[in-house]
Amino acid sequence: MRKIPVLSFFGLTRELMYLQSYIRINDNTSAVVENCKQICECTDICVRLLTNRFELQIWGSGLTLTSFSENAVEIRGTIEQVKLVSRRIREREA
């Protein structure tokens, strides 16, 4: 018999309040990250962002941040690789 998943109050609240991060990638030329908490690094080959649950690493060439508004970041350039690292794993390594 399968168990029915139980939604916690906080999990449901996160869903309803849009606290999860959304990533939209357009071809390999731009990406928009919504609900970004912090910009950790921005070079022409790597952009590192912190979201609520992950560290997002975008690798490529000619990368620039073209827009930073209320919790949203737009990255432009040639995107070659996108990597998600759980913040829990990152905290354990430190």
mmCIF file of N, CA, C and O in Angstrom, residues 5-6 9 27 32 38 40 45 48-49 63 67 77-78 80-81 85 90:
data_model
loop_
_atom_site.group_PDB
_atom_site.id
_atom_site.type_symbol
_atom_site.label_atom_id
_atom_site.label_comp_id
_atom_site.label_asym_id
_atom_site.label_seq_id
_atom_site.Cartn_x
_atom_site.Cartn_y
_atom_site.Cartn_z
ATOM 1 N N PRO A 5 1.654 11.275 0.604
ATOM 2 C CA PRO A 5 2.545 12.279 1.186
ATOM 3 C C PRO A 5 1.783 13.305 1.997
ATOM 4 O O PRO A 5 0.690 13.730 1.630
ATOM 5 N N VAL A 6 2.378 13.684 3.115
ATOM 6 C CA VAL A 6 1.763 14.668 3.989
ATOM 7 C C VAL A 6 2.421 16.016 3.731
ATOM 8 O O VAL A 6 3.642 16.128 3.742
ATOM 9 N N PHE A 9 2.692 22.359 7.037
ATOM 10 C CA PHE A 9 2.185 23.720 6.969
ATOM 11 C C PHE A 9 3.198 24.634 6.292
ATOM 12 O O PHE A 9 2.863 25.430 5.441
ATOM 13 N N ASP A 27 17.468 29.637 -24.412
ATOM 14 C CA ASP A 27 18.557 29.071 -25.218
ATOM 15 C C ASP A 27 19.802 28.978 -24.343
ATOM 16 O O ASP A 27 19.740 28.469 -23.243
ATOM 17 N N VAL A 32 17.075 33.881 -16.111
ATOM 18 C CA VAL A 32 16.452 34.718 -15.092
ATOM 19 C C VAL A 32 16.211 33.843 -13.868
ATOM 20 O O VAL A 32 15.623 32.766 -13.976
ATOM 21 N N GLN A 38 21.076 36.174 -2.632
ATOM 22 C CA GLN A 38 22.365 36.850 -2.558
ATOM 23 C C GLN A 38 23.198 36.518 -3.793
ATOM 24 O O GLN A 38 23.163 35.404 -4.297
ATOM 25 N N CYS A 40 26.853 35.833 -4.801
ATOM 26 C CA CYS A 40 28.114 35.482 -4.150
ATOM 27 C C CYS A 40 29.318 35.834 -5.001
ATOM 28 O O CYS A 40 30.338 36.274 -4.480
ATOM 29 N N ILE A 45 33.160 34.373 -16.360
ATOM 30 C CA ILE A 45 33.007 32.942 -16.629
ATOM 31 C C ILE A 45 32.117 32.223 -15.616
ATOM 32 O O ILE A 45 31.677 31.107 -15.869
ATOM 33 N N ARG A 48 27.692 32.948 -9.262
ATOM 34 C CA ARG A 48 27.203 32.124 -8.155
ATOM 35 C C ARG A 48 26.150 32.905 -7.402
ATOM 36 O O ARG A 48 26.392 34.035 -6.973
ATOM 37 N N LEU A 49 24.971 32.286 -7.227
ATOM 38 C CA LEU A 49 23.856 32.917 -6.536
ATOM 39 C C LEU A 49 23.372 32.006 -5.425
ATOM 40 O O LEU A 49 23.403 30.787 -5.556
ATOM 41 N N LEU A 63 29.725 36.378 -19.257
ATOM 42 C CA LEU A 63 28.544 36.482 -18.386
ATOM 43 C C LEU A 63 28.496 37.841 -17.704
ATOM 44 O O LEU A 63 29.509 38.327 -17.189
ATOM 45 N N SER A 67 20.332 42.686 -14.892
ATOM 46 C CA SER A 67 19.190 43.197 -14.148
ATOM 47 C C SER A 67 19.185 42.579 -12.764
ATOM 48 O O SER A 67 19.344 41.378 -12.611
ATOM 49 N N GLY A 77 24.894 36.252 -21.509
ATOM 50 C CA GLY A 77 26.179 35.767 -22.000
ATOM 51 C C GLY A 77 25.971 34.388 -22.594
ATOM 52 O O GLY A 77 24.839 33.961 -22.829
ATOM 53 N N THR A 78 27.058 33.689 -22.844
ATOM 54 C CA THR A 78 26.972 32.327 -23.368
ATOM 55 C C THR A 78 27.008 31.355 -22.195
ATOM 56 O O THR A 78 28.039 31.213 -21.524
ATOM 57 N N GLU A 80 27.114 27.770 -20.584
ATOM 58 C CA GLU A 80 27.587 26.444 -20.944
ATOM 59 C C GLU A 80 27.176 25.381 -19.936
ATOM 60 O O GLU A 80 26.976 24.226 -20.290
ATOM 61 N N GLN A 81 27.041 25.779 -18.671
ATOM 62 C CA GLN A 81 26.727 24.798 -17.629
ATOM 63 C C GLN A 81 25.968 25.473 -16.501
ATOM 64 O O GLN A 81 26.278 26.603 -16.121
ATOM 65 N N VAL A 85 23.757 23.240 -6.189
ATOM 66 C CA VAL A 85 24.380 22.594 -5.040
ATOM 67 C C VAL A 85 23.502 22.872 -3.828
ATOM 68 O O VAL A 85 23.199 24.027 -3.528
ATOM 69 N N ARG A 90 26.636 22.093 1.239
ATOM 70 C CA ARG A 90 27.668 23.135 1.279
ATOM 71 C C ARG A 90 28.015 23.474 2.732
ATOM 72 O O ARG A 90 29.165 23.661 3.068
#
